[in-house]
Structure formats: C-alpha cells, structure tokens
Coordinates of C-alpha atoms in Angstrom, one line a residue:
Chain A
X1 CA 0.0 0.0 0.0
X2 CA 1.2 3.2 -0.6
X3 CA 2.3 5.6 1.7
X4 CA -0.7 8.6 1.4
X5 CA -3.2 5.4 1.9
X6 CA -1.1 3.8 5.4
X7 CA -1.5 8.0 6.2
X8 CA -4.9 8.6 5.1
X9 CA -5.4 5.3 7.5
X10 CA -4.0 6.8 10.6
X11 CA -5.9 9.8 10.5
X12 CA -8.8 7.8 10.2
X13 CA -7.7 5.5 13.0
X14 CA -7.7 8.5 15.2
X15 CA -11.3 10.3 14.2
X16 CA -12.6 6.8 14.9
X17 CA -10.6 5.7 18.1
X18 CA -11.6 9.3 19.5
X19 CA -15.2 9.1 18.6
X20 CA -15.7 5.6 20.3
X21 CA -14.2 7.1 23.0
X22 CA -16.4 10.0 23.7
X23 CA -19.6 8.1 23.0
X24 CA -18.6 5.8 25.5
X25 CA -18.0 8.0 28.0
X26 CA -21.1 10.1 27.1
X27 CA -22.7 6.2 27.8
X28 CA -21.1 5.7 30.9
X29 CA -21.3 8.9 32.3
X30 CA -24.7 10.2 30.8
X31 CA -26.8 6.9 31.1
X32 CA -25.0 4.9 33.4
X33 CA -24.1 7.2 36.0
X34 CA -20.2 7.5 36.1
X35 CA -17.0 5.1 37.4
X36 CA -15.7 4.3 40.5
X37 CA -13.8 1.6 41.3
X38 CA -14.8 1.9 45.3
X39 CA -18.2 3.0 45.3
X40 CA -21.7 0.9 47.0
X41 CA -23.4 1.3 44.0
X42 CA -21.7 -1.7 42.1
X43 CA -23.0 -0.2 38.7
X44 CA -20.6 2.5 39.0
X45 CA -17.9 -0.6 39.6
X46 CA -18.7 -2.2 36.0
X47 CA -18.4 0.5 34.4
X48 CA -14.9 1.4 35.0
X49 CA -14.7 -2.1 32.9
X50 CA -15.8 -1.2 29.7
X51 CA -13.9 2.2 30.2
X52 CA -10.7 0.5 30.5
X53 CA -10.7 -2.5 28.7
X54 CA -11.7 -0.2 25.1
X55 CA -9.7 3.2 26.3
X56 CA -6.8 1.9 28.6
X57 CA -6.7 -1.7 26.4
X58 CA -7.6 -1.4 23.0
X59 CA -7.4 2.3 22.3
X60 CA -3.9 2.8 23.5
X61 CA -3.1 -0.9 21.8
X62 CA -4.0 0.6 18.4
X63 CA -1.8 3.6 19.8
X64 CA 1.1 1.6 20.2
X65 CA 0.9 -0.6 16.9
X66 CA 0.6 2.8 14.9
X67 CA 3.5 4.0 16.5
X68 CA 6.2 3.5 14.4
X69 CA 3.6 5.8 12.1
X70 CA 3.0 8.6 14.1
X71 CA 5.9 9.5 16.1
X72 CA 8.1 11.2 14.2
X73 CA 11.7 10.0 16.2
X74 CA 14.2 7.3 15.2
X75 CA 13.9 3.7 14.8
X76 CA 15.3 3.0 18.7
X77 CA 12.5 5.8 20.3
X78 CA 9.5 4.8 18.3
X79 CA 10.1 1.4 19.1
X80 CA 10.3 2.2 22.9
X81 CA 7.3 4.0 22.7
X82 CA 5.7 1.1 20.9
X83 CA 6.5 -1.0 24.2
X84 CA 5.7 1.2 26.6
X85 CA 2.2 1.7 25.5
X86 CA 2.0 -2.0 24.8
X87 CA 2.8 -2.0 28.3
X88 CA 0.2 1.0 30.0
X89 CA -2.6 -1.1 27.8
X90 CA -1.9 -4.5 29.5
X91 CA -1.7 -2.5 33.2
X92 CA -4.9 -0.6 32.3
X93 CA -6.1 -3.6 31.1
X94 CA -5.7 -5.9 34.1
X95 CA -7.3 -3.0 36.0
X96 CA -9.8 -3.4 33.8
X97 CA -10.7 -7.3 34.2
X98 CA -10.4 -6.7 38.2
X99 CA -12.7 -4.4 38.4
X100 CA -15.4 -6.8 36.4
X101 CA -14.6 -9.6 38.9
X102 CA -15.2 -7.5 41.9
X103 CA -18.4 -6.2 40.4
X104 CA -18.9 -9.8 39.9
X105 CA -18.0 -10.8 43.7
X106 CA -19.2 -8.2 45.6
X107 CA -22.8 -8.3 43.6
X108 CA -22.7 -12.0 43.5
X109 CA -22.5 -12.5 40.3
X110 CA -20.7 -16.0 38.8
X111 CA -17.6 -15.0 36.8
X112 CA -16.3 -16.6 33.4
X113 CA -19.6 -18.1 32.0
X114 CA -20.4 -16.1 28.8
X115 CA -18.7 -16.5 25.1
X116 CA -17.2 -12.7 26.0
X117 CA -15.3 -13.6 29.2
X118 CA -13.7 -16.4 27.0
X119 CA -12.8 -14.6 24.2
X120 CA -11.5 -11.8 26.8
X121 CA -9.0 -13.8 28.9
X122 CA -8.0 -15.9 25.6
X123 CA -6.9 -12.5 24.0
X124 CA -5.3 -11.1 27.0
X125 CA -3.4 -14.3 27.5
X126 CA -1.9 -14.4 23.7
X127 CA -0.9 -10.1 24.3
X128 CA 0.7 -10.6 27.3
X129 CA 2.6 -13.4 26.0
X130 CA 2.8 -11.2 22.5
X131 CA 4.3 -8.7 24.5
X132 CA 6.8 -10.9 26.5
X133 CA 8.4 -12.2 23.3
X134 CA 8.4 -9.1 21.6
X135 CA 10.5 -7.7 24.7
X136 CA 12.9 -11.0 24.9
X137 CA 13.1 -10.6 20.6
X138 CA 13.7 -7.1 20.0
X139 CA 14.5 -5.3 23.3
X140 CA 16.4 -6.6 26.2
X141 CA 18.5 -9.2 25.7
X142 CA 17.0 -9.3 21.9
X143 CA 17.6 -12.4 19.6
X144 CA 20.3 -12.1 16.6
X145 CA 20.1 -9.8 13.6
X146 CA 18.9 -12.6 11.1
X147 CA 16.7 -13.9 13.4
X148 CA 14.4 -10.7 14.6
X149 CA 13.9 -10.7 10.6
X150 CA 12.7 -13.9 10.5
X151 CA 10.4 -13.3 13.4
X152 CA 9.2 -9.9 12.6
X153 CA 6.3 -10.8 10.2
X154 CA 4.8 -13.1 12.5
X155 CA 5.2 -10.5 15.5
X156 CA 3.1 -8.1 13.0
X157 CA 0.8 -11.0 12.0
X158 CA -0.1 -12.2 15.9
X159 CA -0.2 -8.7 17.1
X160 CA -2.8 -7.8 14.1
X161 CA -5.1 -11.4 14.9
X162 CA -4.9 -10.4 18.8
X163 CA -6.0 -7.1 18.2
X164 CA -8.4 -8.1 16.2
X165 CA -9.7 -10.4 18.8
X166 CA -10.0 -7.8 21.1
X167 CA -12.2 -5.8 19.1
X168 CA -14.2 -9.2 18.5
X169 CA -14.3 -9.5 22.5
X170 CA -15.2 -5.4 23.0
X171 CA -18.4 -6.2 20.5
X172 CA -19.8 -9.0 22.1
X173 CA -18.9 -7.2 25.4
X174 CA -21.7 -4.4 24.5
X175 CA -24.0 -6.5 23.0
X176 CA -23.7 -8.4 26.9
X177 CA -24.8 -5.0 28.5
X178 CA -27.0 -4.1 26.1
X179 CA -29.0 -6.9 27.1
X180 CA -28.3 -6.5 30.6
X181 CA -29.5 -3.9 30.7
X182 CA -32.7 -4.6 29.0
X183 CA -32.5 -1.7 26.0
X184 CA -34.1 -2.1 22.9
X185 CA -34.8 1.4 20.9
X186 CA -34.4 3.7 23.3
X187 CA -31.4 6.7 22.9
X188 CA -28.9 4.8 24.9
X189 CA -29.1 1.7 23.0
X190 CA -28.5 3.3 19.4
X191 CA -25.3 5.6 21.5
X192 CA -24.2 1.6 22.2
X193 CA -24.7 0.3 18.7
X194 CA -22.8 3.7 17.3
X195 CA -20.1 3.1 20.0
X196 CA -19.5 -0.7 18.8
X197 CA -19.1 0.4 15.2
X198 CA -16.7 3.5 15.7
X199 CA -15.1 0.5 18.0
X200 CA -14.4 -1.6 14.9
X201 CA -14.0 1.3 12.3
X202 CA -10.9 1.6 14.7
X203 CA -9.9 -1.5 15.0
X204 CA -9.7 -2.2 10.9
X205 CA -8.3 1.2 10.2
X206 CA -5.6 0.5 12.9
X207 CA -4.8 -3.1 10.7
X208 CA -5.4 -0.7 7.5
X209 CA -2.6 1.3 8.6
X210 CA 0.0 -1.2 8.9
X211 CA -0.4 -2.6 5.7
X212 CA 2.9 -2.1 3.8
Chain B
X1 CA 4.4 -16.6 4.0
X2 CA 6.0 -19.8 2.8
X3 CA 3.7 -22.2 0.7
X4 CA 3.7 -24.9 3.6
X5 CA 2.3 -22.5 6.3
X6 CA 0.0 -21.9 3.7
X7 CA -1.3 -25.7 3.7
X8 CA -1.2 -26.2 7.1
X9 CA -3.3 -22.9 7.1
X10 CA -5.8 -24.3 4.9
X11 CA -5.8 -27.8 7.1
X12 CA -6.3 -25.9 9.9
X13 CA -9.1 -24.2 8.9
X14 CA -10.8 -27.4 7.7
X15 CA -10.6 -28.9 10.9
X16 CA -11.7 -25.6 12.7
X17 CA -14.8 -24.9 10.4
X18 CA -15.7 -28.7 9.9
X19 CA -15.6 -28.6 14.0
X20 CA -17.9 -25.7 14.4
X21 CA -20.6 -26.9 12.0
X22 CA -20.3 -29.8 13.7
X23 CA -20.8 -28.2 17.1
X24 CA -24.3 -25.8 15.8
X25 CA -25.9 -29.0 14.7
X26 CA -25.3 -30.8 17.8
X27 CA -26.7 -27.3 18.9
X28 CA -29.9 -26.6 17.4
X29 CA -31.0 -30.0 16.5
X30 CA -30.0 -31.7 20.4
X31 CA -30.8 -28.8 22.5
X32 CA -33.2 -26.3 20.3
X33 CA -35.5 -29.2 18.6
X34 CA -34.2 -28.5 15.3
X35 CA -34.7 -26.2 12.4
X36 CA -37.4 -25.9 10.3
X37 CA -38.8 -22.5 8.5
X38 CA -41.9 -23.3 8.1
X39 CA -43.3 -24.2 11.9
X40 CA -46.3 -23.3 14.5
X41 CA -43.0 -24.0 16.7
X42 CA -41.5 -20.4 16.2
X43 CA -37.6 -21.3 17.8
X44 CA -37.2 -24.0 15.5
X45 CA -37.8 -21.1 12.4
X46 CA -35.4 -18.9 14.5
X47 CA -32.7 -21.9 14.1
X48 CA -32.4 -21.9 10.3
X49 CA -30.6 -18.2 11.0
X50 CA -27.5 -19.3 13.2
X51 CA -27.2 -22.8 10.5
X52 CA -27.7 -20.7 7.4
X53 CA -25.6 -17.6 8.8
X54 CA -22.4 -19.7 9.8
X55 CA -22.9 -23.0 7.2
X56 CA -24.3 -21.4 4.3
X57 CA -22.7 -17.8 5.0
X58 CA -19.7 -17.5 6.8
X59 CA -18.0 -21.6 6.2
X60 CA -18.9 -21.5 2.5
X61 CA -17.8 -17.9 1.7
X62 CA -14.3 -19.2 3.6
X63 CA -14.4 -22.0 0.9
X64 CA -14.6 -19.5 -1.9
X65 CA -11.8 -17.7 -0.2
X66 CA -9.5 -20.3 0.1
X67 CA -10.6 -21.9 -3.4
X68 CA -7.4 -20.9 -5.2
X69 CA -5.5 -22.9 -2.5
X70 CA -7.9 -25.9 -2.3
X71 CA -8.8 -26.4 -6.5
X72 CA -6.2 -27.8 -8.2
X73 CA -7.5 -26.6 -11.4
X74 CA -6.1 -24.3 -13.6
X75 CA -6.8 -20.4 -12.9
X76 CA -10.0 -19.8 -15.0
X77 CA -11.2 -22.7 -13.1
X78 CA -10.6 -22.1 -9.7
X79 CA -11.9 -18.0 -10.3
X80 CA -15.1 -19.5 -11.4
X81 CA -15.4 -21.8 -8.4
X82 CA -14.4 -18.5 -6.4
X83 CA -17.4 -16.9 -7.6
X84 CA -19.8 -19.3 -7.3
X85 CA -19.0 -20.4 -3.9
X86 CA -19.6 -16.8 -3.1
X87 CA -22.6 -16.7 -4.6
X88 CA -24.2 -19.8 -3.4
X89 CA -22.6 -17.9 0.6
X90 CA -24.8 -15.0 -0.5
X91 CA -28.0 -16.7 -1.5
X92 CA -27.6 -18.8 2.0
X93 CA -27.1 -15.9 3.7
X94 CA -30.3 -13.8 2.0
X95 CA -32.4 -16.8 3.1
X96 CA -30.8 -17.1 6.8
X97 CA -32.0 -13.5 7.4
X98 CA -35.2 -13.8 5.6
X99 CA -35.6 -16.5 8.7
X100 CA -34.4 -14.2 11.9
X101 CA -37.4 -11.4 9.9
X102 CA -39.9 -14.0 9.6
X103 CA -39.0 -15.3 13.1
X104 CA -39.3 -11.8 14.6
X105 CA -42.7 -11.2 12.8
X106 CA -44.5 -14.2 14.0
X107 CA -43.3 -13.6 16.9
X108 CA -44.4 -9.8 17.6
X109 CA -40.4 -9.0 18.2
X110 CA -39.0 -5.6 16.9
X111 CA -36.5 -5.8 14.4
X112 CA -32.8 -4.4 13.6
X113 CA -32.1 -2.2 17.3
X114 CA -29.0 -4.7 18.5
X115 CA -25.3 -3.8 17.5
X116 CA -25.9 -7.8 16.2
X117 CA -28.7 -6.8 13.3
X118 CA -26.4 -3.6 12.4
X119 CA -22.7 -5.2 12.1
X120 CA -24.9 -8.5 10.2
X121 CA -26.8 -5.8 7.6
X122 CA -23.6 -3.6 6.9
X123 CA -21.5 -6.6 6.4
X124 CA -23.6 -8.4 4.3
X125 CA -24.4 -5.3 2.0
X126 CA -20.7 -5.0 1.9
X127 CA -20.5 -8.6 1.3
X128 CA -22.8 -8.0 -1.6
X129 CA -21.1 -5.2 -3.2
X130 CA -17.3 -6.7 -3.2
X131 CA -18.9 -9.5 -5.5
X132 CA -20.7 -7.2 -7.6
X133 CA -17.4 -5.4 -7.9
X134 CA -15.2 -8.6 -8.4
X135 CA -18.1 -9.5 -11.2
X136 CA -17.4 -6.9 -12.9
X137 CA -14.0 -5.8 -12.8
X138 CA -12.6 -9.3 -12.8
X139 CA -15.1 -11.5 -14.1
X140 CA -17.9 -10.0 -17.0
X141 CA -17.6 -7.5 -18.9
X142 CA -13.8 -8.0 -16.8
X143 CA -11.2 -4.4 -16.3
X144 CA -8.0 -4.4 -18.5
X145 CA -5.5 -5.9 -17.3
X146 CA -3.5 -3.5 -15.5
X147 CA -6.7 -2.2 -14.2
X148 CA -7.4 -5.6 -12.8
X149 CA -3.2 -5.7 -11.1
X150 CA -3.7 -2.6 -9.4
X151 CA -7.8 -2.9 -7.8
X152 CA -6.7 -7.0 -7.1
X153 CA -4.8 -6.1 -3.8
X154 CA -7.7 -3.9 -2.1
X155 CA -10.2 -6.8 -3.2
X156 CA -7.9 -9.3 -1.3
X157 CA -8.0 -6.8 1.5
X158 CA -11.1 -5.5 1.7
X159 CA -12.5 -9.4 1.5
X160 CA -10.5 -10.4 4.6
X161 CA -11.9 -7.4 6.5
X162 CA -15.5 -8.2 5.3
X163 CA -14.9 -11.9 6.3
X164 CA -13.7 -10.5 9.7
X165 CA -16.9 -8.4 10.1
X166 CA -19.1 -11.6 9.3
X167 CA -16.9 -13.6 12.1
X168 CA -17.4 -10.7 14.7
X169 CA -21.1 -10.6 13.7
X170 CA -21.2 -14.5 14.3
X171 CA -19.5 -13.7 17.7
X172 CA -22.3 -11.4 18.8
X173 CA -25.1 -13.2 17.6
X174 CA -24.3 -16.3 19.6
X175 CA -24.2 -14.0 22.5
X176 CA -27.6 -12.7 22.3
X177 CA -28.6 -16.1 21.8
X178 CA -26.8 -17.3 25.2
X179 CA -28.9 -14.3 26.8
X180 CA -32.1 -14.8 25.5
X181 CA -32.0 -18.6 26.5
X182 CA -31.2 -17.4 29.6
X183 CA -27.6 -19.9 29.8
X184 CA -25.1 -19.6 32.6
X185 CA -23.3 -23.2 33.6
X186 CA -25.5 -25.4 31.6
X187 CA -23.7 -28.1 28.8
X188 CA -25.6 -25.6 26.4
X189 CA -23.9 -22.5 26.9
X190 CA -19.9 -24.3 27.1
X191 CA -21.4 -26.0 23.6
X192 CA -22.3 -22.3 22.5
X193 CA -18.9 -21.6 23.7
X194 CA -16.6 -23.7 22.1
X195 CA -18.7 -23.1 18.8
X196 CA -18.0 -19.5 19.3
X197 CA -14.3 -20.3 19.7
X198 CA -14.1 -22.5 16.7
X199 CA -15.9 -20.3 14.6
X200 CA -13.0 -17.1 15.4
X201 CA -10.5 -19.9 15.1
X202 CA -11.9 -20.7 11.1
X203 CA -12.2 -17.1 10.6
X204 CA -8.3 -16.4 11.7
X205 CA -6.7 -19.4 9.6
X206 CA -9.0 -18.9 6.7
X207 CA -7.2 -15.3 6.6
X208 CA -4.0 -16.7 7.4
X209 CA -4.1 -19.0 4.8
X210 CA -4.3 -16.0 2.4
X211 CA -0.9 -14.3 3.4
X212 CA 0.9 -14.7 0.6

C-alpha cells in the first residue's frame, strides 16, 4: 500500500478511536451514572470495565501498533514508545478485568460463563505473552540480527489477529450490557450500537494502517 | 508466507470450520429441537438463522476464499469456483436473514435495534457489493488488465476485512442467543462456547491461509 493510503489510515484510526471514545464516556457517564472503582453502587464498579478495557486496552493498543507511524523519532525511540504503550494497555487492562470480577464478587454475580469472558481472557493471554516475546526478541537481551527478521512478520501478524480479537471480544462485550441492561430502541441503546461500530472502524483502520 | 504454512493454514481451517458446523448441529437440533422454517413452533424457524448464517454464509464464503488454494484446477477454473461459492454464501445468507425477519414477525419482536442486526446488515451489503465489484471488474464485462493488477490487492483486502466483520457478527449473535435462552453453567452455553471459539479460530486461519 502506498504511503498517502497507510497516512490517510491513521488519521482515520484517530477520528474513529476518538469518537468511540467520547460516545462511550457520554454512555457511561450520561446513562449509566459514572465510574468508581470503590463506590456501593456496584454499577458504577462495571463501568470502570468497559472504560478501561476499550480506552486503557484497546485504544492505547491501536496507539502503540501505529507508533512507528506517528511518532516522528528514530527507529530506537519509536520502538520504545511502541513497548511502553503496549505496556500502559496490558496494566490498564488488568485494572480493567479486576474491576469486572469485583463487580462480579461483591454483587454475586458468577464469573467466566459467557462467550465474551472467554474470548477476553483468551486474547489477553496471547498479548501478554505477545508482549513478553516481543521484549525477549527485540528489546532486552533481543535475539540475533537474522533472526528478529525472520520473526518480525509473524510478530506483526499475531499482534494484528490479537488485536483483532479484542475488538471481536469489545463487540460481544456491548451486545452483553445491552441486554443486561434490557435496552431495545431507546437513545442509549443506538449511542451503544454507534459506539461498537466506531469500535471496529478503529480496530480495521488500525490493521489498515499497517499494511505495507 | 512460505507455501507450507499456507497448507497447514488451509488444514487448519478445515478442521476448525468442519468442528464448528459440527458443534451448531449438535446445537440446534439436540438442544433447540431442530430447524425448520416453516413451523407453528417459532424457535425451530429462528434456528435456520445461526445454521444458514455460519454454514451457508460464513464456512462457504471461507471456501470461496480459500478456493485458489484448495482447487487444483487451472486459474480460470478455480476463479469461477471462487465466484460461485460466493454466490451460493450470498444466497444462504439472503435466506438465513429472511428467517431471523420472519421469526421476529410471527413472533411480535422488533426488528434491527442490536449492534448484532447492524454489524450482520452492513456486512452483508458489503458482502454483496465486493462481488458485484469482483463480477465486474474481474469477471464479466472484466477491467483491462493493468486495471485488474492494481484494484486486485484492495479486493484481497477489503474481502479479509469483510470476512472479519461476518466472524465478529457470528460472535455477537451467539451472544444474544446465550442471553435470550437465559444460559449460565448449563452443557448448552460451554457448547455455544466452544462453537463461538471454533468459529474465530476458522475465521483467523481462513485469513491466514491468504498471506501470501
């Protein structure tokens, strides 16, 4: 792909990303009352979920993998700043999945059932352990010229299937609370609807924007 | 990608799409009394939408994806086999959500508010329109042929995140389905489960496959 395209792609990636991000926050602070991680309202626990697995997880994820687009630095500092925010999304991330369980626990609520939870811990497992071999490969102690080479197109390939997965995983995630919360035509339900597909607009002009 | 990861690629998504068909029949015929689309038993019409959508939809338009690894024929022949595949996945598909309409009709249920309806009607009109395009441009009247060279990459591309879309949608729908049956622990929900994770796995080395 050429390089205006891979551009045109990241600017799209970003109209998108930021879009999904203030619907949901007009969602979970408009209709759903706002976040708090400590609060007796366990709503207002579950929603710091959603908040932090799209914006701290996946937002900052496509951040990361678009890295070596947008910041303007030498090979060495982009590729830092593609770890590190690798590295804020998984820590966001966990925050993320604990504050679901302790909605979970403290409203008695069983954990790990649905097709969502699965396809959530399956794709945090493979980017955490994306993450710890793209640190042992090509940061600290790093593998050998010829073989980062060999291993870099299947680095980009995983990271683009995981990614992927966890906008699969953020869908089926709203559809979850959708029902949970027993909408059907009212306004809130179309701002969820509107903030899955800006969700995945993201997600495959992220991908988009790799392409070489 | 070298040809061999290719094959196993291809393998692999045999045994993963074989697996999940396998799966949604044990599903809908052994726990949902089976499919039919003409019944006074409204569910069993509902059923023909999750077979048609994944069997006739989703598993046959991988088949036409992967057709030009899977037909040893020669080129003209495996294109033609491409196309029809898809269009036999189209016409499958047209009749699968004729059913979830006529379902929702008897039934006095709304239609189109879920993020499921919306991701399944913009990916199929997609759907649609990438084989009107391929018709055309590659097929009858057919583009000249450096016309053909330079759209064939963004038809590769644009089919992969089409097929994605279709998976996702997949995804969803067997979440609303887990909900409205009202599943938690049951054999029925892991079975919706597993299908759910073979289906993403089909989708993921049906694309992998591709990587040339």
């Amino acid at each position: 792909m050429d390089s205006s395209a891979s551009r045109a792609s990241v600017v799209a990636a970003q109209v998108f990303g930021v879009t999904a991000v203030v619907l949901m926050l007009v969602w979970l602070i408009h209709f759903r009352g706002g976040l708090n991680l400590n609060s007796q309202n366990k709503n207002l626990i579950f929603n710091v979920h959603p908040f932090l697995m799209f914006v701290g997880f996946i937002f900052i994820g496509g951040q990361a993998m678009m890295a070596y687009k947008t910041v303007r630095a030498e090979r060495k500092v982009q590729k830092f700043i593609h770890m590190i925010l690798h590295l804020i999304a998984i820590t966001l991330g966990i925050i993320g999945i604990y504050a679901v369980f302790k909605f979970h626990n403290e409203s008695g609520i069983s954990n790990m059932y649905s097709l969502h939870s699965w396809l959530g811990i399956i794709t945090f497992c493979l980017y955490g352990l994306q993450w710890l071999f793209g640190f042992l490969l090509f940061w600290f102690p790093g593998a050998a010229e010829h073989r980062r080479k060999n291993v870099h197109p299947l680095h980009r390939m995983a990271g683009v299937f995981i990614f992927l997965m966890a906008i699969c995983t953020a869908e089926t995630g709203l559809i979850e609370r959708f029902f949970f919360s027993s909408l059907k035509h009212q306004p809130e339900a179309r701002l969820i609807n509107f903030t899955g597909l800006f969700i995945i607009l993201y997600g495959f002009s992220v991908c988009f924007s790799l392409i070489r």
